[in-house]
Short mmCIF file of C-alpha atoms in Angstrom, two decimals:
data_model
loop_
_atom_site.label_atom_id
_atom_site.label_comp_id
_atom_site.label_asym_id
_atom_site.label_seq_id
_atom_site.Cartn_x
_atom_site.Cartn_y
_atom_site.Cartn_z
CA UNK A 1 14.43 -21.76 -19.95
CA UNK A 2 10.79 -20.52 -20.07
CA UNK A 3 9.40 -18.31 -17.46
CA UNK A 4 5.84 -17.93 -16.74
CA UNK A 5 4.54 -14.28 -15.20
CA UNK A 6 4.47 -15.24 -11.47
CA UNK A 7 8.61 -16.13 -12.23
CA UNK A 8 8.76 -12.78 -13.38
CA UNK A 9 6.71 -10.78 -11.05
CA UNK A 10 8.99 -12.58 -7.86
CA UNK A 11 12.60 -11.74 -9.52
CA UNK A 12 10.80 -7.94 -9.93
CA UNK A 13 9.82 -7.99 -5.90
CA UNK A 14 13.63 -9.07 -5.37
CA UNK A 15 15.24 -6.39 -7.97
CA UNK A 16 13.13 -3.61 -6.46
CA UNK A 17 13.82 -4.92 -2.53
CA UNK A 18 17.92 -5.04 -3.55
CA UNK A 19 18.08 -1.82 -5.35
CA UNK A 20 14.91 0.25 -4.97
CA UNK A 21 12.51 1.54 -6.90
CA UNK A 22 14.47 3.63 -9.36
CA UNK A 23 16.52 0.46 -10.26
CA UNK A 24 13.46 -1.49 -11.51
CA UNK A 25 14.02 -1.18 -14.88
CA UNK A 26 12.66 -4.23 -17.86
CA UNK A 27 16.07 -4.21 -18.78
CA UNK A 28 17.52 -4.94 -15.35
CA UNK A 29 15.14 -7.56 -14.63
CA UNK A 30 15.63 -9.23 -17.87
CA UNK A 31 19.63 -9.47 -17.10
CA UNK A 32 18.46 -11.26 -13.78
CA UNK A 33 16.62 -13.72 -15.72
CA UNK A 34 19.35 -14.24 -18.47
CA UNK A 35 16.87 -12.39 -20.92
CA UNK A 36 16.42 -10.13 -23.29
CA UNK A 37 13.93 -7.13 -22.58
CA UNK A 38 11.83 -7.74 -25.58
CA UNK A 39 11.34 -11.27 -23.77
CA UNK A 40 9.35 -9.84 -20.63
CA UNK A 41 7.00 -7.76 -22.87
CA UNK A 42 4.96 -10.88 -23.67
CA UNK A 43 4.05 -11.43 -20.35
CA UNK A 44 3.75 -7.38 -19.67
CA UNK A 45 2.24 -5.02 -21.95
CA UNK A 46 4.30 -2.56 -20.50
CA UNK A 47 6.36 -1.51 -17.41
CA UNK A 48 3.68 0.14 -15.73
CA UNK A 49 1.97 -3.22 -16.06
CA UNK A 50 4.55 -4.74 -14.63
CA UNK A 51 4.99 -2.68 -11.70
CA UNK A 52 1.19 -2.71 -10.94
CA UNK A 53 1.77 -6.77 -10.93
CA UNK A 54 4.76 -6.44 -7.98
CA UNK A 55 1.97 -3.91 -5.92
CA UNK A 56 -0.31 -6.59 -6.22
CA UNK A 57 2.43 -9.07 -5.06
CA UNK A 58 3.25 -6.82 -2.41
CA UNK A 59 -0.26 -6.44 -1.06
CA UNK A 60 -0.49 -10.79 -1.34
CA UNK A 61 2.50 -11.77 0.62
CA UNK A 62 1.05 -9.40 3.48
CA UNK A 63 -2.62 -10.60 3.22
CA UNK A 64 -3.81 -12.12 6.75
CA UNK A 65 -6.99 -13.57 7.82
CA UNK A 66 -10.27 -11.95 6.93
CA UNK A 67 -11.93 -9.23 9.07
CA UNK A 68 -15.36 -9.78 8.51
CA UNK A 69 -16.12 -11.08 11.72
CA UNK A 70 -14.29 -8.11 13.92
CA UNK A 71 -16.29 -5.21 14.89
CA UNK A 72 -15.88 -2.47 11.99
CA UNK A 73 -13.65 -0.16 13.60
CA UNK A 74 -11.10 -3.48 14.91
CA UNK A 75 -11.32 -4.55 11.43
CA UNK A 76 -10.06 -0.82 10.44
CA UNK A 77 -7.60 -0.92 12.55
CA UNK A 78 -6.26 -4.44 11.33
CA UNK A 79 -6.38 -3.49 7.60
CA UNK A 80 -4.09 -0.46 8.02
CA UNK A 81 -1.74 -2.74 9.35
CA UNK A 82 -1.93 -5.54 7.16
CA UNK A 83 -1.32 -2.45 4.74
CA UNK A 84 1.20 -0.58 6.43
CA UNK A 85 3.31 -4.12 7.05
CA UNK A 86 2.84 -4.93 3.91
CA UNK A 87 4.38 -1.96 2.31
CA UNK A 88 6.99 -2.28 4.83
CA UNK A 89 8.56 -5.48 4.26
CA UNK A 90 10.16 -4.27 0.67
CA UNK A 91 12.42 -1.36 -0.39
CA UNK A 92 10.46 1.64 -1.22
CA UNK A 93 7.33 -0.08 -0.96
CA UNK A 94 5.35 2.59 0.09
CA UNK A 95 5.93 4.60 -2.86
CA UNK A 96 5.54 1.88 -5.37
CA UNK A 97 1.87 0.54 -4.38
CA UNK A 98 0.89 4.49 -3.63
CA UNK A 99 1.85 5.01 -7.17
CA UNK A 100 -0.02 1.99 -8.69
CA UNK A 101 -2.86 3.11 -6.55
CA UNK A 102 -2.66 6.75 -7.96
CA UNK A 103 -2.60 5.55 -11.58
CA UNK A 104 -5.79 2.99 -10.96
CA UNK A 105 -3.36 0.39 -11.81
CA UNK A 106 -2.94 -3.23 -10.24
CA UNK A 107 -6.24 -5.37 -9.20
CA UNK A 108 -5.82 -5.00 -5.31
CA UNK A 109 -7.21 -1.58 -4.07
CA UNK A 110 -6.51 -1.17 -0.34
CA UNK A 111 -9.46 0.76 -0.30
CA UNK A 112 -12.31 -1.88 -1.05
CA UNK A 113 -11.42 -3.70 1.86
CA UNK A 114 -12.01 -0.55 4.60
CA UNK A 115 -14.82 0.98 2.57
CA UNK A 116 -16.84 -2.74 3.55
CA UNK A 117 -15.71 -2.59 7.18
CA UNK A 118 -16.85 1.12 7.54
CA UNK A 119 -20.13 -0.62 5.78
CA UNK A 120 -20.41 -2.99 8.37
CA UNK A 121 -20.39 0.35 11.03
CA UNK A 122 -23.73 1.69 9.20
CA UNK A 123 -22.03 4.62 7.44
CA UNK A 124 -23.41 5.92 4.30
CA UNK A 125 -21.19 4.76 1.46
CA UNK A 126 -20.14 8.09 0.14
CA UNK A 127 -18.84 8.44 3.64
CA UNK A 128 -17.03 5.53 3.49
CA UNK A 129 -15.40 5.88 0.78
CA UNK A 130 -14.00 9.38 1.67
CA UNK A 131 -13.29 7.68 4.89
CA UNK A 132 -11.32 5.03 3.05
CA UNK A 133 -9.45 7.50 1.60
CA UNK A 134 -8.60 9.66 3.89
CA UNK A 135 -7.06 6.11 5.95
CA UNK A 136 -5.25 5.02 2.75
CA UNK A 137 -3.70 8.09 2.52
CA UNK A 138 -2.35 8.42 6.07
CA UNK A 139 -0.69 5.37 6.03
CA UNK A 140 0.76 5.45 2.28
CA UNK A 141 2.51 8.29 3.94
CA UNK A 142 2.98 7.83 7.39
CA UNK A 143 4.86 4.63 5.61
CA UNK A 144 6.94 7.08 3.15
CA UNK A 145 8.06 8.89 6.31
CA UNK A 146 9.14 5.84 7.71
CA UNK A 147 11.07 4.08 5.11
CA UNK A 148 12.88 7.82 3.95
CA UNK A 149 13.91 7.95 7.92
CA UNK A 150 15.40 4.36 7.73
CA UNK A 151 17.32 5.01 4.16
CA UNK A 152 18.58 7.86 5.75
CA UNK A 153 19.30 6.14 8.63
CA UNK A 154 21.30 3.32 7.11
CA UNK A 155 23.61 5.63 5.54
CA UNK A 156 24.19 7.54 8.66
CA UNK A 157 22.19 10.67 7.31
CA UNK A 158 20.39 10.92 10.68
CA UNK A 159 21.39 12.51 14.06
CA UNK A 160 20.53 10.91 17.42
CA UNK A 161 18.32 13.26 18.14
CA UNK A 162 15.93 12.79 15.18
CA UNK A 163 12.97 11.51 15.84
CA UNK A 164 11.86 8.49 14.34
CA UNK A 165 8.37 7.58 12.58
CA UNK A 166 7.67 4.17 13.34
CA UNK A 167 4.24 2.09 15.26
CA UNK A 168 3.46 4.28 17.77
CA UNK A 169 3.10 7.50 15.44
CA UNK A 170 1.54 5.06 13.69
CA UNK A 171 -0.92 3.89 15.95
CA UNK A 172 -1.67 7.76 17.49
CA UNK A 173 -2.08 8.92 13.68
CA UNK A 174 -4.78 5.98 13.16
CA UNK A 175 -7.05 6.44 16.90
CA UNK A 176 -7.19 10.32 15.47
CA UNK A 177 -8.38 9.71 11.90
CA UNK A 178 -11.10 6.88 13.70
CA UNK A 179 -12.01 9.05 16.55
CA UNK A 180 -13.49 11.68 14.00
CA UNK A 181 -14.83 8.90 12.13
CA UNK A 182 -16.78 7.61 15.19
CA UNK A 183 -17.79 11.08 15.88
CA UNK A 184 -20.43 10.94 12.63
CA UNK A 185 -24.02 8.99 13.38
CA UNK A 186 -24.04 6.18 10.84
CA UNK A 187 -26.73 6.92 8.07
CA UNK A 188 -26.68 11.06 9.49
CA UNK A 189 -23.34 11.67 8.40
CA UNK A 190 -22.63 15.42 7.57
CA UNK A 191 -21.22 16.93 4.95
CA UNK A 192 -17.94 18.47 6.24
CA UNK A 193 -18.19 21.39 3.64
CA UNK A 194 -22.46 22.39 3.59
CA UNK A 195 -22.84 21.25 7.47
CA UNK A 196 -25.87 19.41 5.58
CA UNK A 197 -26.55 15.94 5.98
CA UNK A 198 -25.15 13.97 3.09
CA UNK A 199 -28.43 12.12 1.10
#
């Protein structure tokens, strides 16, 4: 039986949701798909390829409707948690897409999509983009933090008393990072360093 990439890229998504990241190996997928390794390399140049493929799956599946027409900071707010949901819905997803995003891998940066909404808000782009940033960042690890606590949790690793990441660290984390945001005057934005206005 031939398999065409997208056959691939789903049975990778499934490996890595069954047995993590450390178990997504060419050769295990392969012996899902009754193949040998050598087979997958002529849809993948390699496995970082691959991997950057099931990020981009990853950040498909949890795609919603566009935010174009929200006001900037609602559309902020709605693309960290398309993101964070996202990243969520698969076994070590977090680190996986953080990883692809680290290596400028995979064709879906979560970062394009806030650097336009903060756009929309009148902030200089260099602001923006650190902006951007500084959001992707939070939540590729506010979403590490949560999927550690529930592997740990599963295997009874946790106490009752421990306290649990989940939406509303989430959500606290996320009004902070925006209410700094908001305090800068669109096109007057400071540089955080100089105290001079950014040009």
């Amino acid at each position: 039986m031939r398999y065409r990439r997208s056959d691939v890229v789903e049975r990778a998504v499934t490996v890595l949701d069954q047995h993590g990241l450390a178990d997504l190996s060419m050769r295990r997928i392969a012996s899902e798909l009754g193949l040998q390794p050598s087979a997958l390399y002529h849809h993948f140049a390699s496995k970082q390829v691959l991997l950057a493929a099931v990020a981009d799956e990853i950040l498909d599946r949890g795609a919603r409707t566009p935010h174009d027409q929200l006001a900037w900071d609602a559309a902020v707010v709605a693309i960290c948690h398309e993101l964070r949901d996202a990243m969520l819905a698969y076994r070590d997803g977090a680190e996986l897409v953080a990883t692809v995003h680290a290596f400028g891998l995979g064709t879906r940066s979560p970062v394009g999509p806030l650097v336009a909404a903060l756009g929309r808000g009148g902030f200089a782009l260099d602001f923006a983009h650190a902006a951007a940033t500084t959001l992707v960042h939070f939540v590729f690890g506010h979403v590490s933090d949560e999927q550690t606590h529930l592997q740990a949790d599963s295997v009874g690793a946790l106490g009752d008393t421990e306290i649990r990441p989940g939406a509303g660290s989430f959500d606290l984390g996320l009004s902070l990072i925006l209410d700094g945001v908001r305090q800068q005057q669109p096109g007057q934005v400071q540089d955080v360093l100089s105290g001079r206005p950014s040009s």
